[in-house]
Short mmCIF file of N, CA and C in Angstrom, two decimals:
data_model
loop_
_atom_site.label_atom_id
_atom_site.label_comp_id
_atom_site.label_asym_id
_atom_site.label_seq_id
_atom_site.Cartn_x
_atom_site.Cartn_y
_atom_site.Cartn_z
N MET A 246 44.50 49.67 29.18
CA MET A 246 43.36 49.09 28.50
C MET A 246 43.26 49.66 27.10
N ALA A 247 43.37 50.98 26.97
CA ALA A 247 43.26 51.62 25.68
C ALA A 247 44.47 51.29 24.80
N THR A 248 45.63 51.11 25.41
CA THR A 248 46.82 50.80 24.61
C THR A 248 46.74 49.40 24.04
N THR A 249 46.19 48.45 24.77
CA THR A 249 46.07 47.09 24.23
C THR A 249 45.08 47.05 23.10
N ALA A 250 44.03 47.87 23.17
CA ALA A 250 43.05 47.89 22.10
C ALA A 250 43.66 48.48 20.83
N THR A 251 44.50 49.49 20.98
CA THR A 251 45.12 50.07 19.80
C THR A 251 46.19 49.15 19.24
N ASN A 252 46.83 48.37 20.08
CA ASN A 252 47.83 47.43 19.60
C ASN A 252 47.19 46.25 18.89
N ALA A 253 46.05 45.81 19.33
CA ALA A 253 45.41 44.63 18.76
C ALA A 253 44.79 44.91 17.42
N LEU A 254 44.23 46.09 17.22
CA LEU A 254 43.54 46.41 15.98
C LEU A 254 44.15 47.65 15.35
N SER A 255 44.23 47.65 14.05
CA SER A 255 44.70 48.84 13.36
C SER A 255 43.78 49.11 12.19
N LEU A 256 43.73 50.34 11.76
CA LEU A 256 42.87 50.76 10.67
C LEU A 256 43.73 50.99 9.44
N SER A 257 43.40 50.27 8.36
CA SER A 257 44.20 50.44 7.15
C SER A 257 43.66 51.60 6.34
N SER A 258 44.33 51.90 5.23
CA SER A 258 43.93 53.04 4.41
C SER A 258 42.61 52.80 3.71
N SER A 259 42.20 51.54 3.54
CA SER A 259 40.95 51.27 2.86
C SER A 259 39.77 51.18 3.83
N SER A 260 39.94 51.63 5.05
CA SER A 260 38.90 51.69 6.08
C SER A 260 38.37 50.31 6.45
N THR A 261 39.21 49.29 6.48
CA THR A 261 38.81 47.97 6.95
C THR A 261 39.64 47.62 8.17
N LEU A 262 39.06 46.86 9.06
CA LEU A 262 39.74 46.45 10.27
C LEU A 262 40.63 45.26 9.98
N VAL A 263 41.86 45.28 10.43
CA VAL A 263 42.79 44.20 10.20
C VAL A 263 43.39 43.83 11.54
N ASP A 264 43.51 42.56 11.78
CA ASP A 264 44.11 42.06 13.01
C ASP A 264 45.62 42.31 12.92
N ALA A 265 46.18 43.07 13.86
CA ALA A 265 47.60 43.43 13.81
C ALA A 265 48.48 42.22 14.03
N LYS A 266 48.08 41.30 14.91
CA LYS A 266 48.90 40.12 15.16
C LYS A 266 48.95 39.23 13.92
N ALA A 267 47.81 39.11 13.22
CA ALA A 267 47.79 38.31 12.00
C ALA A 267 48.64 38.98 10.93
N ALA A 268 48.63 40.31 10.89
CA ALA A 268 49.43 41.03 9.91
C ALA A 268 50.91 40.83 10.18
N LEU A 269 51.31 40.74 11.45
CA LEU A 269 52.71 40.52 11.78
C LEU A 269 53.16 39.13 11.38
N ARG A 270 52.28 38.14 11.43
CA ARG A 270 52.64 36.78 11.08
C ARG A 270 52.73 36.58 9.59
N GLN A 271 52.08 37.42 8.81
CA GLN A 271 52.08 37.28 7.36
C GLN A 271 53.39 37.81 6.79
N PRO A 272 53.79 37.25 5.65
CA PRO A 272 54.99 37.80 5.00
C PRO A 272 54.71 39.21 4.49
N ALA A 273 55.74 39.92 4.21
CA ALA A 273 55.62 41.32 3.80
C ALA A 273 54.93 41.44 2.45
N SER A 274 55.02 40.41 1.62
CA SER A 274 54.41 40.49 0.30
C SER A 274 52.89 40.36 0.35
N ALA A 275 52.34 39.86 1.46
CA ALA A 275 50.89 39.67 1.57
C ALA A 275 50.20 41.01 1.76
N SER A 276 49.00 41.11 1.25
CA SER A 276 48.23 42.33 1.35
C SER A 276 47.75 42.53 2.78
N PRO A 277 47.72 43.75 3.30
CA PRO A 277 47.25 43.97 4.68
C PRO A 277 45.75 43.76 4.81
N GLN A 278 45.00 43.69 3.69
CA GLN A 278 43.57 43.50 3.78
C GLN A 278 43.20 42.03 3.87
N CYS A 279 44.11 41.14 3.59
CA CYS A 279 43.82 39.70 3.64
C CYS A 279 44.29 39.15 4.98
N VAL A 280 43.41 38.50 5.67
CA VAL A 280 43.74 37.89 6.94
C VAL A 280 43.57 36.39 6.79
N THR A 281 44.58 35.63 7.10
CA THR A 281 44.46 34.18 7.02
C THR A 281 44.06 33.65 8.37
N LEU A 282 43.24 32.66 8.36
CA LEU A 282 42.80 32.04 9.60
C LEU A 282 43.68 30.83 9.88
N PRO A 283 43.93 30.56 11.15
CA PRO A 283 44.74 29.38 11.45
C PRO A 283 43.95 28.12 11.10
N THR A 284 44.67 27.08 10.74
CA THR A 284 44.02 25.81 10.41
C THR A 284 43.64 25.08 11.68
N LEU A 285 42.56 24.33 11.59
CA LEU A 285 42.10 23.56 12.74
C LEU A 285 42.93 22.28 12.88
N PRO A 286 43.11 21.82 14.10
CA PRO A 286 43.82 20.55 14.27
C PRO A 286 42.96 19.42 13.74
N PRO A 287 43.55 18.29 13.38
CA PRO A 287 42.76 17.16 12.88
C PRO A 287 41.84 16.64 13.98
N PRO A 288 40.70 16.07 13.60
CA PRO A 288 39.78 15.56 14.61
C PRO A 288 40.41 14.42 15.38
N PRO A 289 40.04 14.29 16.64
CA PRO A 289 40.63 13.20 17.44
C PRO A 289 40.14 11.84 16.93
N VAL A 290 41.02 10.89 17.01
CA VAL A 290 40.69 9.54 16.58
C VAL A 290 39.95 8.86 17.72
N GLN A 291 38.77 8.29 17.41
CA GLN A 291 38.00 7.61 18.45
C GLN A 291 38.62 6.26 18.71
N SER A 292 38.70 5.95 19.97
CA SER A 292 39.26 4.65 20.32
C SER A 292 38.22 3.56 20.10
N GLN A 293 38.69 2.36 19.89
CA GLN A 293 37.79 1.23 19.67
C GLN A 293 36.96 0.94 20.93
N GLY A 294 37.49 1.25 22.10
CA GLY A 294 36.77 1.00 23.35
C GLY A 294 35.50 1.83 23.45
N ARG A 295 35.57 3.09 22.98
CA ARG A 295 34.40 3.96 23.05
C ARG A 295 33.31 3.45 22.12
N VAL A 296 33.70 3.01 20.94
CA VAL A 296 32.72 2.51 19.99
C VAL A 296 32.04 1.26 20.56
N SER A 297 32.81 0.38 21.15
CA SER A 297 32.21 -0.84 21.68
C SER A 297 31.31 -0.53 22.87
N ARG A 298 31.68 0.46 23.69
CA ARG A 298 30.83 0.83 24.81
C ARG A 298 29.51 1.40 24.31
N THR A 299 29.58 2.21 23.26
CA THR A 299 28.36 2.79 22.68
C THR A 299 27.49 1.69 22.11
N THR A 300 28.09 0.76 21.40
CA THR A 300 27.33 -0.35 20.82
C THR A 300 26.70 -1.19 21.92
N THR A 301 27.44 -1.45 22.98
CA THR A 301 26.91 -2.24 24.09
C THR A 301 25.73 -1.52 24.73
N TYR A 302 25.85 -0.21 24.90
CA TYR A 302 24.77 0.57 25.51
C TYR A 302 23.52 0.53 24.63
N CYS A 303 23.70 0.67 23.31
CA CYS A 303 22.56 0.63 22.40
C CYS A 303 21.89 -0.74 22.43
N ARG A 304 22.68 -1.79 22.50
CA ARG A 304 22.11 -3.14 22.57
C ARG A 304 21.34 -3.32 23.88
N LYS A 305 21.87 -2.75 24.96
CA LYS A 305 21.19 -2.84 26.25
C LYS A 305 19.82 -2.15 26.18
N ILE A 306 19.78 -0.98 25.56
CA ILE A 306 18.51 -0.28 25.39
C ILE A 306 17.56 -1.10 24.55
N ALA A 307 18.07 -1.71 23.47
CA ALA A 307 17.23 -2.53 22.61
C ALA A 307 16.66 -3.72 23.38
N ARG A 308 17.46 -4.35 24.24
CA ARG A 308 16.95 -5.46 25.05
C ARG A 308 15.85 -4.99 25.99
N ASN A 309 16.03 -3.80 26.58
CA ASN A 309 15.01 -3.28 27.48
C ASN A 309 13.71 -3.01 26.74
N VAL A 310 13.80 -2.48 25.53
CA VAL A 310 12.60 -2.21 24.74
C VAL A 310 11.91 -3.52 24.38
N VAL A 311 12.70 -4.53 24.01
CA VAL A 311 12.12 -5.83 23.68
C VAL A 311 11.47 -6.43 24.92
N ALA A 312 12.12 -6.28 26.07
CA ALA A 312 11.55 -6.82 27.30
C ALA A 312 10.24 -6.12 27.66
N MET A 313 10.18 -4.82 27.46
CA MET A 313 8.95 -4.10 27.75
C MET A 313 7.85 -4.50 26.76
N ALA A 314 8.22 -4.74 25.50
CA ALA A 314 7.22 -5.10 24.50
C ALA A 314 6.65 -6.49 24.76
N THR A 315 7.47 -7.40 25.25
CA THR A 315 6.99 -8.76 25.50
C THR A 315 6.37 -8.90 26.88
N GLY A 316 6.57 -7.90 27.74
CA GLY A 316 5.97 -7.95 29.06
C GLY A 316 6.81 -8.71 30.07
N GLU A 317 8.08 -8.92 29.77
CA GLU A 317 8.95 -9.61 30.72
C GLU A 317 9.26 -8.69 31.89
N ALA A 318 9.58 -9.30 33.03
CA ALA A 318 9.92 -8.52 34.21
C ALA A 318 11.29 -7.89 34.01
N GLN A 319 11.44 -6.66 34.46
CA GLN A 319 12.72 -5.97 34.33
C GLN A 319 13.51 -6.14 35.61
N VAL A 320 14.81 -6.17 35.48
CA VAL A 320 15.69 -6.28 36.62
C VAL A 320 15.76 -4.92 37.29
N ALA A 321 15.62 -4.89 38.63
CA ALA A 321 15.55 -3.62 39.35
C ALA A 321 16.88 -2.88 39.28
N ALA A 322 17.97 -3.55 39.55
CA ALA A 322 19.28 -2.90 39.55
C ALA A 322 20.14 -3.55 38.48
N ALA A 323 20.26 -2.89 37.35
CA ALA A 323 21.08 -3.42 36.26
C ALA A 323 22.52 -2.99 36.50
N PRO A 324 23.48 -3.79 36.09
CA PRO A 324 24.87 -3.39 36.26
C PRO A 324 25.18 -2.16 35.41
N ALA A 325 26.18 -1.40 35.85
CA ALA A 325 26.53 -0.17 35.15
C ALA A 325 27.03 -0.45 33.75
N VAL A 326 27.85 -1.48 33.58
CA VAL A 326 28.34 -1.85 32.27
C VAL A 326 27.85 -3.26 31.99
N ALA A 327 26.97 -3.39 31.03
CA ALA A 327 26.43 -4.71 30.69
C ALA A 327 27.42 -5.44 29.80
N PRO A 328 27.48 -6.75 29.92
CA PRO A 328 28.38 -7.49 29.05
C PRO A 328 27.88 -7.40 27.61
N ALA A 329 28.83 -7.42 26.71
CA ALA A 329 28.47 -7.30 25.30
C ALA A 329 27.72 -8.53 24.83
N THR A 330 26.65 -8.32 24.10
CA THR A 330 25.89 -9.44 23.57
C THR A 330 26.24 -9.61 22.11
N THR A 331 26.05 -10.77 21.63
CA THR A 331 26.34 -11.01 20.22
C THR A 331 25.16 -10.55 19.39
N PRO A 332 25.41 -10.14 18.18
CA PRO A 332 24.30 -9.71 17.32
C PRO A 332 23.30 -10.82 17.07
N GLU A 333 23.76 -12.08 17.13
CA GLU A 333 22.85 -13.19 16.89
C GLU A 333 21.78 -13.26 17.97
N SER A 334 22.16 -13.05 19.25
CA SER A 334 21.17 -13.14 20.32
C SER A 334 20.15 -12.00 20.23
N THR A 335 20.61 -10.81 19.86
CA THR A 335 19.69 -9.69 19.69
C THR A 335 18.74 -9.95 18.53
N ASP A 336 19.26 -10.50 17.43
CA ASP A 336 18.42 -10.81 16.28
C ASP A 336 17.41 -11.89 16.62
N GLU A 337 17.83 -12.90 17.41
CA GLU A 337 16.90 -13.97 17.80
C GLU A 337 15.77 -13.41 18.64
N THR A 338 16.10 -12.53 19.59
CA THR A 338 15.08 -11.95 20.45
C THR A 338 14.10 -11.11 19.65
N SER A 339 14.62 -10.25 18.77
CA SER A 339 13.72 -9.39 18.00
C SER A 339 12.89 -10.21 17.02
N SER A 340 13.45 -11.27 16.43
CA SER A 340 12.66 -12.09 15.51
C SER A 340 11.60 -12.87 16.27
N ALA A 341 11.88 -13.27 17.52
CA ALA A 341 10.87 -13.97 18.31
C ALA A 341 9.71 -13.03 18.63
N VAL A 342 10.03 -11.78 18.94
CA VAL A 342 8.98 -10.80 19.23
C VAL A 342 8.18 -10.52 17.97
N ASP A 343 8.87 -10.35 16.83
CA ASP A 343 8.18 -10.09 15.57
C ASP A 343 7.25 -11.23 15.19
N SER A 344 7.73 -12.48 15.33
CA SER A 344 6.89 -13.62 14.97
C SER A 344 5.71 -13.75 15.93
N LEU A 345 5.93 -13.43 17.20
CA LEU A 345 4.84 -13.48 18.18
C LEU A 345 3.77 -12.45 17.82
N ASP A 346 4.17 -11.22 17.54
CA ASP A 346 3.21 -10.19 17.18
C ASP A 346 2.52 -10.50 15.86
N THR A 347 3.27 -10.98 14.90
CA THR A 347 2.70 -11.29 13.60
C THR A 347 1.69 -12.43 13.70
N SER A 348 2.02 -13.46 14.47
CA SER A 348 1.09 -14.58 14.60
C SER A 348 -0.20 -14.15 15.30
N GLU A 349 -0.10 -13.27 16.29
CA GLU A 349 -1.30 -12.77 16.96
C GLU A 349 -2.16 -11.95 16.01
N ILE A 350 -1.50 -11.11 15.21
CA ILE A 350 -2.23 -10.27 14.27
C ILE A 350 -2.93 -11.12 13.23
N VAL A 351 -2.20 -12.11 12.68
CA VAL A 351 -2.79 -12.99 11.66
C VAL A 351 -3.95 -13.77 12.25
N LYS A 352 -3.80 -14.24 13.47
CA LYS A 352 -4.87 -15.01 14.13
C LYS A 352 -6.11 -14.14 14.32
N THR A 353 -5.93 -12.89 14.75
CA THR A 353 -7.05 -11.98 14.95
C THR A 353 -7.76 -11.69 13.63
N ILE A 354 -6.98 -11.48 12.56
CA ILE A 354 -7.57 -11.22 11.24
C ILE A 354 -8.35 -12.43 10.75
N GLN A 355 -7.80 -13.63 10.94
CA GLN A 355 -8.50 -14.84 10.51
C GLN A 355 -9.81 -15.03 11.26
N GLU A 356 -9.80 -14.75 12.57
CA GLU A 356 -11.04 -14.87 13.35
C GLU A 356 -12.08 -13.86 12.87
N ALA A 357 -11.66 -12.64 12.59
CA ALA A 357 -12.59 -11.62 12.11
C ALA A 357 -13.12 -12.00 10.72
N TRP A 358 -12.28 -12.56 9.87
CA TRP A 358 -12.71 -12.96 8.52
C TRP A 358 -13.70 -14.11 8.58
N ASP A 359 -13.50 -15.03 9.53
CA ASP A 359 -14.42 -16.16 9.67
C ASP A 359 -15.80 -15.70 10.15
N LYS A 360 -15.87 -14.60 10.90
CA LYS A 360 -17.15 -14.09 11.39
C LYS A 360 -17.95 -13.37 10.30
N VAL A 361 -17.27 -12.93 9.23
CA VAL A 361 -17.95 -12.19 8.17
C VAL A 361 -18.86 -13.11 7.39
N GLU A 362 -20.11 -12.69 7.17
CA GLU A 362 -21.07 -13.52 6.45
C GLU A 362 -20.94 -13.34 4.94
N ASP A 363 -20.83 -12.10 4.46
CA ASP A 363 -20.77 -11.83 3.03
C ASP A 363 -19.34 -11.43 2.65
N LYS A 364 -18.51 -12.43 2.43
CA LYS A 364 -17.10 -12.20 2.15
C LYS A 364 -16.91 -11.50 0.80
N TYR A 365 -17.77 -11.78 -0.16
CA TYR A 365 -17.66 -11.15 -1.48
C TYR A 365 -17.86 -9.64 -1.38
N ALA A 366 -18.85 -9.19 -0.61
CA ALA A 366 -19.12 -7.76 -0.46
C ALA A 366 -17.98 -7.06 0.27
N VAL A 367 -17.43 -7.70 1.30
CA VAL A 367 -16.35 -7.09 2.06
C VAL A 367 -15.09 -6.96 1.20
N SER A 368 -14.77 -8.02 0.43
CA SER A 368 -13.59 -7.94 -0.42
C SER A 368 -13.77 -6.91 -1.54
N THR A 369 -15.00 -6.78 -2.07
CA THR A 369 -15.27 -5.77 -3.08
C THR A 369 -15.13 -4.37 -2.49
N LEU A 370 -15.64 -4.16 -1.28
CA LEU A 370 -15.48 -2.86 -0.62
C LEU A 370 -14.01 -2.55 -0.34
N ALA A 371 -13.24 -3.54 0.05
CA ALA A 371 -11.81 -3.32 0.31
C ALA A 371 -11.09 -2.94 -0.98
N ALA A 372 -11.38 -3.62 -2.07
CA ALA A 372 -10.75 -3.29 -3.35
C ALA A 372 -11.17 -1.90 -3.81
N ALA A 373 -12.47 -1.56 -3.67
CA ALA A 373 -12.94 -0.24 -4.06
C ALA A 373 -12.30 0.84 -3.19
N GLY A 374 -12.11 0.57 -1.92
CA GLY A 374 -11.45 1.52 -1.03
C GLY A 374 -10.00 1.74 -1.43
N ALA A 375 -9.30 0.67 -1.81
CA ALA A 375 -7.91 0.81 -2.25
C ALA A 375 -7.82 1.64 -3.52
N VAL A 376 -8.73 1.39 -4.48
CA VAL A 376 -8.74 2.17 -5.72
C VAL A 376 -9.07 3.63 -5.43
N ALA A 377 -10.03 3.88 -4.54
CA ALA A 377 -10.41 5.26 -4.19
C ALA A 377 -9.24 5.97 -3.50
N LEU A 378 -8.52 5.28 -2.64
CA LEU A 378 -7.37 5.87 -1.97
C LEU A 378 -6.29 6.23 -2.98
N TRP A 379 -6.03 5.33 -3.91
CA TRP A 379 -5.02 5.58 -4.94
C TRP A 379 -5.44 6.76 -5.81
N GLY A 380 -6.69 6.80 -6.21
CA GLY A 380 -7.18 7.90 -7.03
C GLY A 380 -7.16 9.23 -6.30
N SER A 381 -7.51 9.21 -5.03
CA SER A 381 -7.54 10.46 -4.27
C SER A 381 -6.13 11.01 -4.06
N THR A 382 -5.15 10.14 -3.88
CA THR A 382 -3.78 10.65 -3.72
C THR A 382 -3.30 11.29 -5.02
N GLY A 383 -3.66 10.70 -6.15
CA GLY A 383 -3.31 11.32 -7.43
C GLY A 383 -3.99 12.65 -7.62
N MET A 384 -5.27 12.72 -7.25
CA MET A 384 -6.01 13.96 -7.40
C MET A 384 -5.46 15.04 -6.47
N ILE A 385 -5.13 14.68 -5.26
CA ILE A 385 -4.60 15.66 -4.31
C ILE A 385 -3.24 16.17 -4.77
N SER A 386 -2.39 15.28 -5.31
CA SER A 386 -1.09 15.75 -5.78
C SER A 386 -1.26 16.66 -7.00
N ALA A 387 -2.26 16.39 -7.86
CA ALA A 387 -2.51 17.27 -9.01
C ALA A 387 -3.02 18.63 -8.55
N ILE A 388 -3.91 18.66 -7.58
CA ILE A 388 -4.43 19.93 -7.06
C ILE A 388 -3.32 20.71 -6.37
N ASP A 389 -2.42 20.00 -5.71
CA ASP A 389 -1.33 20.65 -4.99
C ASP A 389 -0.38 21.38 -5.94
N ARG A 390 -0.30 20.95 -7.18
CA ARG A 390 0.58 21.59 -8.14
C ARG A 390 -0.01 22.87 -8.74
N LEU A 391 -1.30 23.09 -8.59
CA LEU A 391 -1.92 24.30 -9.13
C LEU A 391 -1.47 25.51 -8.31
N PRO A 392 -1.40 26.70 -8.92
CA PRO A 392 -0.80 27.84 -8.22
C PRO A 392 -1.57 28.37 -7.02
N LEU A 393 -2.86 28.63 -7.11
CA LEU A 393 -3.58 29.28 -6.02
C LEU A 393 -4.50 28.35 -5.24
N ILE A 394 -4.87 27.23 -5.79
CA ILE A 394 -5.87 26.35 -5.19
C ILE A 394 -5.45 25.84 -3.80
N PRO A 395 -4.21 25.37 -3.58
CA PRO A 395 -3.87 24.87 -2.24
C PRO A 395 -4.04 25.91 -1.14
N GLY A 396 -3.63 27.15 -1.41
CA GLY A 396 -3.79 28.21 -0.41
C GLY A 396 -5.24 28.51 -0.11
N VAL A 397 -6.07 28.54 -1.16
CA VAL A 397 -7.50 28.81 -0.97
C VAL A 397 -8.13 27.67 -0.18
N LEU A 398 -7.78 26.43 -0.51
CA LEU A 398 -8.35 25.30 0.22
C LEU A 398 -7.90 25.29 1.69
N GLU A 399 -6.67 25.72 1.96
CA GLU A 399 -6.23 25.82 3.35
C GLU A 399 -7.06 26.86 4.10
N LEU A 400 -7.30 28.00 3.46
CA LEU A 400 -8.13 29.03 4.10
C LEU A 400 -9.55 28.53 4.34
N VAL A 401 -10.11 27.80 3.38
CA VAL A 401 -11.45 27.25 3.56
C VAL A 401 -11.45 26.26 4.74
N GLY A 402 -10.43 25.43 4.81
CA GLY A 402 -10.34 24.47 5.91
C GLY A 402 -10.21 25.14 7.26
N ILE A 403 -9.38 26.16 7.33
CA ILE A 403 -9.23 26.90 8.60
C ILE A 403 -10.53 27.58 8.98
N GLY A 404 -11.20 28.18 8.00
CA GLY A 404 -12.48 28.84 8.27
C GLY A 404 -13.54 27.87 8.75
N TYR A 405 -13.63 26.72 8.07
CA TYR A 405 -14.64 25.74 8.48
C TYR A 405 -14.33 25.18 9.86
N THR A 406 -13.05 24.94 10.14
CA THR A 406 -12.69 24.44 11.47
C THR A 406 -13.06 25.43 12.55
N GLY A 407 -12.80 26.72 12.32
CA GLY A 407 -13.19 27.74 13.29
C GLY A 407 -14.70 27.82 13.46
N TRP A 408 -15.44 27.77 12.34
CA TRP A 408 -16.90 27.81 12.41
C TRP A 408 -17.44 26.60 13.17
N PHE A 409 -16.91 25.40 12.88
CA PHE A 409 -17.37 24.19 13.56
C PHE A 409 -17.07 24.26 15.05
N ALA A 410 -15.86 24.70 15.40
CA ALA A 410 -15.50 24.80 16.81
C ALA A 410 -16.39 25.80 17.54
N TYR A 411 -16.65 26.94 16.92
CA TYR A 411 -17.51 27.94 17.56
C TYR A 411 -18.93 27.42 17.71
N ARG A 412 -19.42 26.74 16.69
CA ARG A 412 -20.82 26.30 16.71
C ARG A 412 -21.05 25.09 17.60
N ASN A 413 -20.06 24.18 17.71
CA ASN A 413 -20.29 22.91 18.40
C ASN A 413 -19.43 22.67 19.63
N LEU A 414 -18.34 23.39 19.83
CA LEU A 414 -17.44 23.06 20.92
C LEU A 414 -17.30 24.12 22.00
N VAL A 415 -17.63 25.36 21.71
CA VAL A 415 -17.38 26.44 22.66
C VAL A 415 -18.35 26.40 23.84
N PHE A 416 -19.62 26.21 23.56
CA PHE A 416 -20.63 26.26 24.62
C PHE A 416 -21.03 24.85 25.02
N LYS A 417 -21.31 24.68 26.32
CA LYS A 417 -21.58 23.36 26.88
C LYS A 417 -22.80 22.67 26.28
N PRO A 418 -23.95 23.33 26.11
CA PRO A 418 -25.12 22.62 25.55
C PRO A 418 -24.85 22.09 24.12
N GLU A 419 -24.16 22.89 23.30
CA GLU A 419 -23.86 22.42 21.94
C GLU A 419 -22.85 21.28 21.97
N ARG A 420 -21.92 21.35 22.89
CA ARG A 420 -20.92 20.29 23.03
C ARG A 420 -21.59 18.98 23.42
N GLU A 421 -22.52 19.04 24.37
CA GLU A 421 -23.24 17.83 24.79
C GLU A 421 -24.11 17.28 23.67
N ALA A 422 -24.71 18.16 22.87
CA ALA A 422 -25.53 17.72 21.74
C ALA A 422 -24.65 17.03 20.69
N LEU A 423 -23.45 17.56 20.46
CA LEU A 423 -22.53 16.93 19.51
C LEU A 423 -22.10 15.55 19.99
N ILE A 424 -21.78 15.43 21.27
CA ILE A 424 -21.38 14.12 21.82
C ILE A 424 -22.52 13.13 21.69
N LYS A 425 -23.75 13.57 21.99
CA LYS A 425 -24.92 12.68 21.86
C LYS A 425 -25.12 12.25 20.42
N LYS A 426 -24.95 13.19 19.48
CA LYS A 426 -25.11 12.87 18.06
C LYS A 426 -24.06 11.87 17.61
N ILE A 427 -22.82 12.02 18.07
CA ILE A 427 -21.74 11.08 17.71
C ILE A 427 -22.04 9.70 18.27
N LYS A 428 -22.50 9.64 19.52
CA LYS A 428 -22.82 8.34 20.12
C LYS A 428 -23.98 7.67 19.40
N ASP A 429 -25.00 8.44 19.02
CA ASP A 429 -26.13 7.87 18.28
C ASP A 429 -25.70 7.34 16.92
N THR A 430 -24.85 8.08 16.23
CA THR A 430 -24.35 7.63 14.93
C THR A 430 -23.50 6.37 15.09
N TYR A 431 -22.71 6.31 16.14
CA TYR A 431 -21.89 5.12 16.42
C TYR A 431 -22.78 3.91 16.66
N LYS A 432 -23.85 4.09 17.45
CA LYS A 432 -24.76 2.99 17.70
C LYS A 432 -25.48 2.54 16.44
N ASP A 433 -25.83 3.50 15.56
CA ASP A 433 -26.48 3.15 14.30
C ASP A 433 -25.54 2.32 13.40
N ILE A 434 -24.28 2.66 13.39
CA ILE A 434 -23.31 1.96 12.54
C ILE A 434 -23.01 0.58 13.11
N ILE A 435 -22.69 0.53 14.38
CA ILE A 435 -22.31 -0.74 15.02
C ILE A 435 -23.52 -1.60 15.26
N GLY A 436 -24.60 -1.01 15.61
CA GLY A 436 -25.80 -1.75 15.97
C GLY A 436 -25.92 -1.77 17.49
N SER A 437 -27.14 -1.73 17.96
CA SER A 437 -27.33 -1.71 19.41
C SER A 437 -27.20 -3.13 19.94
N SER A 438 -26.16 -3.34 20.71
CA SER A 438 -25.90 -4.68 21.26
C SER A 438 -25.92 -4.67 22.76
#
């Protein structure tokens, strides 16, 4: 055991460890402190069959997701290897699901818009909200560039969150009072119906 360890490693005059087998493979002109590493073999070439199996599997998963999204019944025992589908059929299925979801969303929005009495006020509020959102993102990015302000604001946020949790969430009576206050505010906003 000790002899193999001494044969495998040797100590050069510069106090560095050198692999003895690597030193034997090097030409005599090479420095004993330089060790060359063997080159790696080239990566294996993937066969076309593996790529097609992977593509088929991904398409199968996509079909299952589309089936779950549309609410179609799933087959209990699917075959181990599904036949390859054409990209056109997958695109048709996904576009049918997209158009179905889009048409439902548009229909819901149109019904909600028809129920609104003061369309001018709602559109003005929406435009003002968009401008406020755009302005606030600019302001937040400007504050974020300042050297100490973001860290101080994080500390203030953490402190306030801890204070709020201690004051309103830790004990049961305060928690129930907070829930009641939230429900009352919700009823005030929505209206008692």
